[in-house]
Coordinates of C-alpha atoms and ligand atoms in Angstrom, one line a residue:
X1 CA -17.8 15.1 7.6
X2 CA -20.0 18.1 8.4
X3 CA -21.7 17.7 11.7
X4 CA -23.7 20.9 11.3
X5 CA -26.0 19.3 8.8
X6 CA -27.4 17.2 11.7
X7 CA -29.3 20.3 13.0
X8 CA -31.6 20.1 9.9
X9 CA -35.1 18.9 10.9
X10 CA -35.1 15.3 10.0
X11 CA -38.5 13.7 10.5
X12 CA -37.3 10.2 10.8
X13 CA -35.1 11.0 13.8
X14 CA -36.4 9.3 16.9
X15 CA -35.1 8.2 20.3
X16 CA -33.7 5.0 18.9
X17 CA -31.5 6.9 16.4
X18 CA -30.1 9.0 19.2
X19 CA -29.1 5.9 21.1
X20 CA -27.2 4.7 18.1
X21 CA -25.3 7.9 17.9
X22 CA -24.4 7.6 21.5
X23 CA -23.0 4.2 20.8
X24 CA -21.0 5.6 17.9
X25 CA -19.7 8.4 20.1
X26 CA -18.6 5.9 22.7
X27 CA -16.7 3.9 20.2
X28 CA -14.9 7.1 19.0
X29 CA -14.2 8.1 22.6
X30 CA -12.4 4.8 23.1
X31 CA -10.1 5.6 20.2
X32 CA -9.4 9.1 21.5
X33 CA -8.6 7.8 25.0
X34 CA -6.1 5.4 23.4
X35 CA -4.6 8.1 21.3
X36 CA -5.7 6.2 18.1
X37 CA -8.2 8.6 16.7
X38 CA -7.3 9.4 13.1
X39 CA -7.3 12.9 11.8
X40 CA -6.9 13.5 8.1
X41 CA -4.8 16.3 6.7
X42 CA -6.8 18.3 4.1
X43 CA -4.4 18.6 1.1
X44 CA -4.6 19.6 -2.5
X45 CA -2.0 18.3 -4.8
X46 CA -1.2 20.6 -7.7
X47 CA -0.3 19.4 -11.1
X48 CA 3.2 20.5 -12.0
X49 CA 4.3 21.1 -8.4
X50 CA 5.0 17.5 -7.2
X51 CA 5.9 16.7 -4.4
X52 CA 4.4 19.9 -3.0
X53 CA 0.8 20.5 -2.3
X54 CA -1.4 23.2 -0.9
X55 CA -2.5 22.5 2.7
X56 CA -6.0 23.7 3.5
X57 CA -5.3 23.2 7.2
X58 CA -2.3 25.5 7.4
X59 CA -3.2 27.6 4.2
X60 CA 0.3 27.2 3.0
X61 CA 2.3 25.2 0.6
X62 CA 3.6 22.0 2.1
X63 CA 6.1 19.4 0.9
X64 CA 4.8 15.8 1.0
X65 CA 7.2 13.3 2.3
X66 CA 5.0 10.2 2.8
X67 CA 3.2 9.8 -0.5
X68 CA 2.7 6.4 -2.1
X69 CA 2.6 8.1 -5.5
X70 CA 6.3 7.1 -5.5
X71 CA 7.3 8.5 -8.9
X72 CA 4.8 11.3 -9.3
X73 CA 2.9 9.3 -12.0
X74 CA -0.4 10.6 -10.6
X75 CA 0.3 13.9 -12.5
X76 CA 2.4 12.7 -15.4
X77 CA 1.2 14.2 -18.7
X78 CA 1.2 10.7 -20.4
X79 CA -1.3 9.5 -17.7
X80 CA -3.4 12.6 -17.7
X81 CA -3.7 12.7 -21.5
X82 CA -4.8 9.1 -21.6
X83 CA -7.4 9.8 -19.0
X84 CA -8.7 12.9 -20.8
X85 CA -8.9 11.0 -24.1
X86 CA -10.7 8.1 -22.5
X87 CA -13.3 10.4 -21.0
X88 CA -13.8 12.3 -24.2
X89 CA -14.3 9.1 -26.2
X90 CA -15.8 6.6 -23.8
X91 CA -17.5 8.8 -21.2
X92 CA -17.3 8.9 -17.4
X93 CA -18.5 5.6 -16.0
X94 CA -18.2 2.0 -17.1
X95 CA -22.0 1.4 -17.3
X96 CA -22.2 -1.6 -15.1
X97 CA -20.4 -4.7 -13.7
X98 CA -18.1 -6.6 -16.0
X99 CA -21.1 -8.9 -16.7
X100 CA -23.6 -6.0 -17.3
X101 CA -22.0 -4.1 -20.2
X102 CA -19.0 -3.1 -18.1
X103 CA -16.3 -5.0 -20.1
X104 CA -14.9 -2.0 -22.0
X105 CA -12.0 -1.8 -24.3
X106 CA -9.7 0.2 -21.9
X107 CA -10.0 -2.5 -19.2
X108 CA -9.3 -5.3 -21.7
X109 CA -6.1 -3.5 -22.8
X110 CA -5.1 -2.9 -19.2
X111 CA -5.5 -6.6 -18.3
X112 CA -3.4 -7.5 -21.4
X113 CA -0.7 -5.2 -20.4
X114 CA -0.6 -6.4 -16.8
X115 CA -0.4 -10.1 -18.0
X116 CA 2.5 -9.1 -20.2
X117 CA 4.2 -7.1 -17.4
X118 CA 4.2 -10.2 -15.1
X119 CA 4.7 -12.7 -17.9
X120 CA 1.5 -14.6 -16.9
X121 CA -1.2 -16.1 -19.0
X122 CA -3.9 -13.7 -17.7
X123 CA -4.6 -10.7 -15.3
X124 CA -7.8 -9.5 -13.6
X125 CA -8.5 -6.0 -12.5
X126 CA -10.4 -5.1 -9.3
X127 CA -11.6 -1.8 -7.8
X128 CA -8.5 -1.6 -5.6
X129 CA -5.5 -3.5 -4.3
X130 CA -7.5 -4.1 -1.1
X131 CA -10.4 -5.6 -3.0
X132 CA -8.0 -7.7 -5.1
X133 CA -6.5 -9.3 -2.0
X134 CA -9.7 -9.7 -0.1
X135 CA -11.6 -11.2 -3.1
X136 CA -8.9 -13.5 -4.4
X137 CA -7.8 -15.0 -1.1
X138 CA -11.3 -15.5 0.2
X139 CA -12.3 -17.1 -3.1
X140 CA -9.3 -19.4 -3.2
X141 CA -9.9 -20.5 0.4
X142 CA -13.6 -21.2 -0.4
X143 CA -13.0 -23.1 -3.7
X144 CA -10.0 -25.2 -2.6
X145 CA -11.6 -27.6 -0.1
X146 CA -9.8 -28.1 3.2
X147 CA -7.2 -25.5 2.1
X148 CA -4.6 -24.2 4.6
X149 CA -3.4 -20.7 4.1
X150 CA 0.1 -19.9 5.5
X151 CA 0.2 -16.1 6.2
X152 CA 3.2 -13.9 7.1
X153 CA 2.5 -12.2 10.4
X154 CA 3.1 -8.8 8.8
X155 CA 0.7 -9.3 6.0
X156 CA -1.5 -6.3 5.0
X157 CA -5.1 -6.0 6.5
X158 CA -6.6 -6.8 3.1
X159 CA -4.9 -10.2 3.0
X160 CA -5.9 -10.9 6.6
X161 CA -9.5 -10.1 5.8
X162 CA -9.5 -12.2 2.7
X163 CA -8.2 -15.2 4.6
X164 CA -10.7 -14.6 7.4
X165 CA -13.6 -14.6 4.9
X166 CA -12.5 -17.8 3.3
X167 CA -13.2 -21.2 4.8
X168 CA -9.5 -22.1 4.9
X169 CA -7.6 -22.9 8.0
X170 CA -5.1 -20.1 8.7
X171 CA -1.6 -20.6 10.0
X172 CA 0.4 -17.5 10.7
X173 CA 4.2 -17.7 10.4
X174 CA 6.5 -15.3 12.2
X175 CA 7.5 -12.4 9.9
X176 CA 10.1 -13.6 7.3
X177 CA 10.8 -16.7 9.5
X178 CA 11.5 -19.5 7.0
X179 CA 12.2 -22.1 9.7
X180 CA 8.8 -21.4 11.3
X181 CA 7.1 -21.6 7.9
X182 CA 8.8 -24.9 7.2
X183 CA 7.7 -26.3 10.6
X184 CA 4.0 -25.3 9.9
X185 CA 4.1 -26.8 6.5
X186 CA 5.7 -30.0 7.9
X187 CA 3.0 -30.5 10.5
X188 CA 0.2 -30.1 8.0
X189 CA -1.4 -33.0 6.1
X190 CA 0.3 -33.7 2.8
X191 CA -2.7 -34.1 0.6
X192 CA -4.6 -30.9 1.3
X193 CA -4.3 -27.7 -0.8
X194 CA -2.0 -25.1 0.6
X195 CA -1.3 -21.4 -0.1
X196 CA 1.6 -19.3 1.1
X197 CA 0.6 -15.6 1.2
X198 CA 3.2 -13.0 1.7
X199 CA 4.5 -9.6 0.5
X200 CA 7.6 -8.5 -1.4
X201 CA 8.2 -5.0 0.1
X202 CA 6.7 -4.7 3.6
X203 CA 5.6 -1.0 3.7
X204 CA 6.1 -0.3 7.4
X205 CA 9.6 -1.7 8.1
X206 CA 10.7 -1.4 4.4
X207 CA 12.1 -4.9 4.4
X208 CA 11.7 -7.6 1.8
X209 CA 10.2 -11.1 1.8
X210 CA 12.3 -14.1 1.0
X211 CA 10.7 -14.8 -2.4
X212 CA 13.1 -17.4 -3.7
X213 CA 13.3 -19.4 -0.4
X214 CA 9.5 -19.2 0.1
X215 CA 8.9 -20.5 -3.5
X216 CA 11.4 -23.3 -2.8
X217 CA 9.4 -24.3 0.3
X218 CA 6.2 -24.1 -1.7
X219 CA 7.6 -26.4 -4.3
X220 CA 8.8 -28.9 -1.7
X221 CA 5.4 -29.0 0.0
X222 CA 3.2 -28.6 -3.0
X223 CA 1.8 -25.2 -2.0
X224 CA 0.6 -22.3 -4.2
X225 CA 2.3 -19.0 -3.7
X226 CA 0.4 -15.7 -3.5
X227 CA 2.7 -12.6 -3.5
X228 CA 1.5 -9.0 -2.8
X229 CA 3.9 -6.7 -4.8
X230 CA 1.8 -3.6 -4.0
X231 CA 4.8 -1.5 -2.8
X232 CA 7.1 -2.9 -5.5
X233 CA 5.3 -2.7 -8.8
X234 CA 6.5 0.1 -11.0
X235 CA 9.6 0.4 -8.7
X236 CA 11.7 -2.9 -8.9
X237 CA 12.7 -5.2 -11.8
X238 CA 13.8 -4.4 -15.3
X239 CA 10.2 -3.5 -16.4
X240 CA 8.8 -2.5 -13.0
X241 CA 7.1 -5.9 -12.5
X242 CA 8.4 -6.0 -8.9
X243 CA 10.9 -7.7 -6.6
X244 CA 10.1 -11.1 -8.1
X245 CA 11.2 -9.9 -11.5
X246 CA 14.3 -8.3 -10.1
X247 CA 15.3 -11.5 -8.4
X248 CA 14.5 -13.7 -11.4
X249 CA 11.6 -15.5 -9.5
X250 CA 8.6 -14.1 -11.2
X251 CA 7.9 -17.2 -13.3
X252 CA 7.9 -19.3 -10.1
X253 CA 5.3 -17.3 -8.2
X254 CA 1.8 -18.5 -8.9
X255 CA -0.3 -15.4 -8.2
X256 CA 1.1 -11.9 -8.2
X257 CA -1.1 -9.1 -6.8
X258 CA -0.5 -5.4 -7.3
X259 CA -2.1 -2.0 -7.1
X260 CA -2.5 0.7 -9.7
X261 CA -2.8 3.3 -7.0
X262 CA 0.7 3.6 -5.6
X263 CA 3.7 3.8 -8.0
X264 CA 1.3 3.8 -11.0
X265 CA -0.4 6.9 -9.6
X266 CA -4.0 6.1 -10.5
X267 CA -6.3 3.6 -8.7
X268 CA -7.3 0.0 -8.8
X269 CA -5.8 -3.4 -8.1
X270 CA -5.1 -6.7 -9.9
X271 CA -3.9 -10.2 -9.9
X272 CA -1.8 -11.9 -12.6
X273 CA -1.7 -15.7 -12.8
X274 CA -2.5 -18.7 -14.9
X275 CA -5.5 -18.6 -17.2
X276 CA -7.3 -21.3 -15.1
X277 CA -6.8 -19.4 -11.9
X278 CA -7.9 -16.0 -13.3
X279 CA -10.9 -17.6 -14.9
X280 CA -11.9 -19.2 -11.6
X281 CA -11.6 -16.0 -9.6
X282 CA -13.5 -14.1 -12.4
X283 CA -16.3 -16.6 -12.1
X284 CA -16.5 -17.0 -8.3
X285 CA -15.2 -13.9 -6.5
X286 CA -18.1 -11.8 -5.2
X287 CA -15.9 -8.7 -4.8
X288 CA -15.2 -8.9 -8.5
X289 CA -18.6 -9.9 -9.9
X290 CA -21.0 -7.7 -8.0
X291 CA -19.4 -4.3 -8.4
X292 CA -19.3 -1.7 -11.2
X293 CA -16.2 -1.9 -13.4
X294 CA -13.4 0.6 -13.1
X295 CA -14.0 3.6 -15.3
X296 CA -12.5 3.8 -18.8
X297 CA -10.4 6.8 -17.7
X298 CA -8.9 5.0 -14.8
X299 CA -8.1 2.0 -16.8
X300 CA -6.6 4.0 -19.7
X301 CA -4.6 6.1 -17.2
X302 CA -3.3 3.1 -15.4
X303 CA -2.4 1.3 -18.6
X304 CA -0.5 4.3 -19.9
X305 CA 1.4 4.5 -16.5
X306 CA 2.3 0.8 -16.5
X307 CA 3.4 0.9 -20.1
X308 CA 5.5 4.1 -19.4
X309 CA 7.2 2.6 -16.4
X310 CA 8.0 -0.6 -18.3
X311 CA 10.1 1.5 -20.6
X312 CA 11.7 3.9 -18.1
X313 CA 14.1 2.0 -15.8
X314 CA 16.0 5.3 -15.2
X315 CA 13.1 6.5 -13.0
X316 CA 13.6 3.4 -10.8
X317 CA 17.3 4.1 -10.5
X318 CA 16.6 7.7 -9.6
X319 CA 14.1 6.6 -7.0
X320 CA 16.6 4.3 -5.3
X321 CA 19.2 7.1 -5.4
X322 CA 16.8 9.4 -3.7
X323 CA 16.2 6.9 -0.9
X324 CA 20.0 6.3 -0.6
X325 CA 20.7 10.1 -0.4
X326 CA 18.1 10.6 2.3
X327 CA 19.4 7.7 4.4
X328 CA 22.9 9.2 4.1
X329 CA 21.7 12.6 5.3
X330 CA 19.9 11.0 8.2
X331 CA 23.0 9.0 9.2
X332 CA 25.1 12.2 9.1
X333 CA 22.6 14.1 11.3
X334 CA 22.1 11.3 13.8
X335 CA 18.4 10.8 12.8
X336 CA 17.5 7.2 13.9
X337 CA 16.3 5.7 10.7
X338 CA 15.9 2.0 9.8
X339 CA 18.6 1.1 7.2
X340 CA 16.2 -0.7 4.8
X341 CA 17.0 -2.4 1.5
X342 CA 14.2 -0.4 -0.1
X343 CA 12.8 3.0 -0.9
X344 CA 11.0 3.2 2.4
X345 CA 12.8 5.1 5.1
X346 CA 11.2 4.8 8.6
X347 CA 12.4 7.1 11.4
X348 CA 11.8 5.6 14.8
X349 CA 10.2 7.7 17.5
X350 CA 9.1 4.9 19.9
X351 CA 6.3 7.0 21.5
X352 CA 2.8 7.7 20.1
X353 CA 2.4 11.1 21.6
X354 CA 5.8 12.4 20.6
X355 CA 5.3 10.9 17.1
X356 CA 2.0 12.8 16.6
X357 CA 3.5 16.0 18.0
X358 CA 6.5 15.8 15.8
X359 CA 4.3 15.3 12.8
X360 CA 2.1 18.3 13.8
X361 CA 5.2 20.5 14.3
X362 CA 6.8 19.5 11.0
X363 CA 3.6 20.5 9.3
X364 CA 2.8 23.7 11.2
X365 CA 6.3 25.1 11.7
X366 CA 8.2 23.7 8.7
X367 CA 5.7 23.1 5.9
X368 CA 6.7 19.4 5.8
X369 CA 4.1 16.6 5.7
X370 CA 4.8 13.2 7.1
X371 CA 2.0 11.3 8.9
X372 CA 2.6 9.7 12.3
X373 CA 2.4 5.9 12.3
X374 CA 1.1 4.6 15.5
X375 CA -0.6 1.4 16.8
X376 CA -2.5 -0.5 15.4
X377 CA -0.7 0.0 12.1
X378 CA 2.6 -0.8 13.8
X379 CA 3.2 -2.5 17.2
X380 CA 3.1 -0.3 20.3
X381 CA 6.6 1.1 21.1
X382 CA 7.6 1.1 17.5
X383 CA 5.9 4.4 16.5
X384 CA 7.6 6.1 13.6
X385 CA 7.6 8.7 10.8
X386 CA 7.7 7.0 7.4
X387 CA 9.5 8.8 4.7
X388 CA 9.2 7.9 1.0
X389 CA 11.5 10.1 -1.0
X390 CA 10.9 10.4 -4.7
X391 CA 13.1 11.4 -7.6
X392 CA 11.3 14.8 -7.5
X393 CA 12.5 15.6 -3.9
X394 CA 15.4 18.0 -4.5
X395 CA 18.6 18.2 -2.5
X396 CA 17.4 21.5 -1.0
X397 CA 14.2 19.8 0.2
X398 CA 16.2 17.1 1.8
X399 CA 18.4 19.7 3.6
X400 CA 15.3 21.5 4.8
X401 CA 13.9 18.2 6.1
X402 CA 17.0 17.2 8.0
X403 CA 17.3 20.6 9.6
X404 CA 13.6 20.5 10.6
X405 CA 14.0 17.0 12.1
X406 CA 17.0 18.0 14.1
X407 CA 15.1 20.9 15.5
X408 CA 11.9 19.0 16.3
X409 CA 13.7 16.0 17.8
X410 CA 15.1 18.4 20.3
X411 CA 11.8 20.1 20.9
X412 CA 9.9 16.8 21.4
X413 CA 12.8 15.2 23.3
X414 CA 13.2 12.3 20.9
X415 CA 16.4 10.4 21.1
X416 CA 19.0 10.8 18.3
X417 CA 21.7 8.4 17.4
X418 CA 25.4 9.4 17.8
X419 CA 26.9 11.4 15.0
X420 CA 29.0 9.4 12.7
Ligands
LIG501 C1 -2.0 -0.3 0.1 C2 -1.9 -1.8 0.2 C3 -2.8 -2.6 -0.4 C4 -4.1 -2.1 -0.9 O1 -4.0 -1.5 -2.1 P1 -5.0 -0.3 -2.6 O2 -4.8 -0.3 -4.0 O3 -4.5 0.9 -1.9 O4 -6.3 -0.7 -2.1 C5 -2.6 -4.0 -0.4 N1 -1.4 -4.5 0.1 C6 -0.5 -3.7 0.7 C7 0.7 -4.3 1.3 C8 -0.7 -2.3 0.8 O5 0.2 -1.5 1.4

């Protein structure tokens, strides 16, 4: 955003326009008063130097500790080569929507690979994971008459929006509360369509949804299951198909949704499901139909990444080891982390101002980047720093991080746990 450009003479500017800007400024002022105004950190990732980046803000090198590029695939030579090759053979853009000359070879291959990954009849690619959730859930709720969607209270904003935009009745069950879900299913009419929408890895608390138990309930009550595996694809299961694969439940989940932008390191989202389900979404979902297809380079890069991670379980092992090692160090140093069963390591600060200050100090004084997570992303009082160690974070980087955290917790007066 460059506010200086507003001083150009713009002939269409009139009083009305100035009023609108005042309203926008008021909306922003509200966020600032509540300490919720978001500031982005200007970073430049550098190929070959993962997980380090150049910070344009501090003009120094910085180590990134909160990336969703969980395995550094965003700069893997296999992925970059596939993208270069696609650009040089197929060009930059897709040339239209899927309907208007946009169904190129790279996206067909990607969908084939994704269907194979999840052992489903078909897959469908969207512009992002957000769009995949929003478009699929809103379409399901519109097409299935009188549908009720049961939604975990911690579901991602994209699922919440999709459900809101559908005509379905929404029933929210308390996070991971199977008894509550059961009681909501029990009190619903037997003969109406039902969907249970939930996640495998919840990205803020790093906990895991009860996939088997929820699919059991779905079978008992005749519901469809919709599972967001965004923070698990590439990372869990023998081929990186997610927690449902790891737990032997993948064939029982009706619709699996994932992203190509996190562990796979590129961009885009998808669903994998039965042929009939995918064909229906393809035919009815506005967010799929009326937008230009993902570029050949993105599709080719993502496909290369998915295929690579299918064949490299050792990266998943190293990833879990990195998370384990960091938790161990936090425990030894009395850093109050959540002992999650996943690769996500939240450190609790319980105060929005201290959380932001700790993040700023880590960045400016220690060359460490971890963004503060405050309300509304998490409930007030549970403010935190969220660490996502990768196999590329070295022991020395972990030592530096722990030392910096000990220092900054003292400076910011953030409570530590007792030493073990
Ligand atoms: C990031 C995220 C999404 C959206 O995926 P994008 O590809 O980034 O649009 C969906 N669900 C969850 C749980 C996420 O964390």
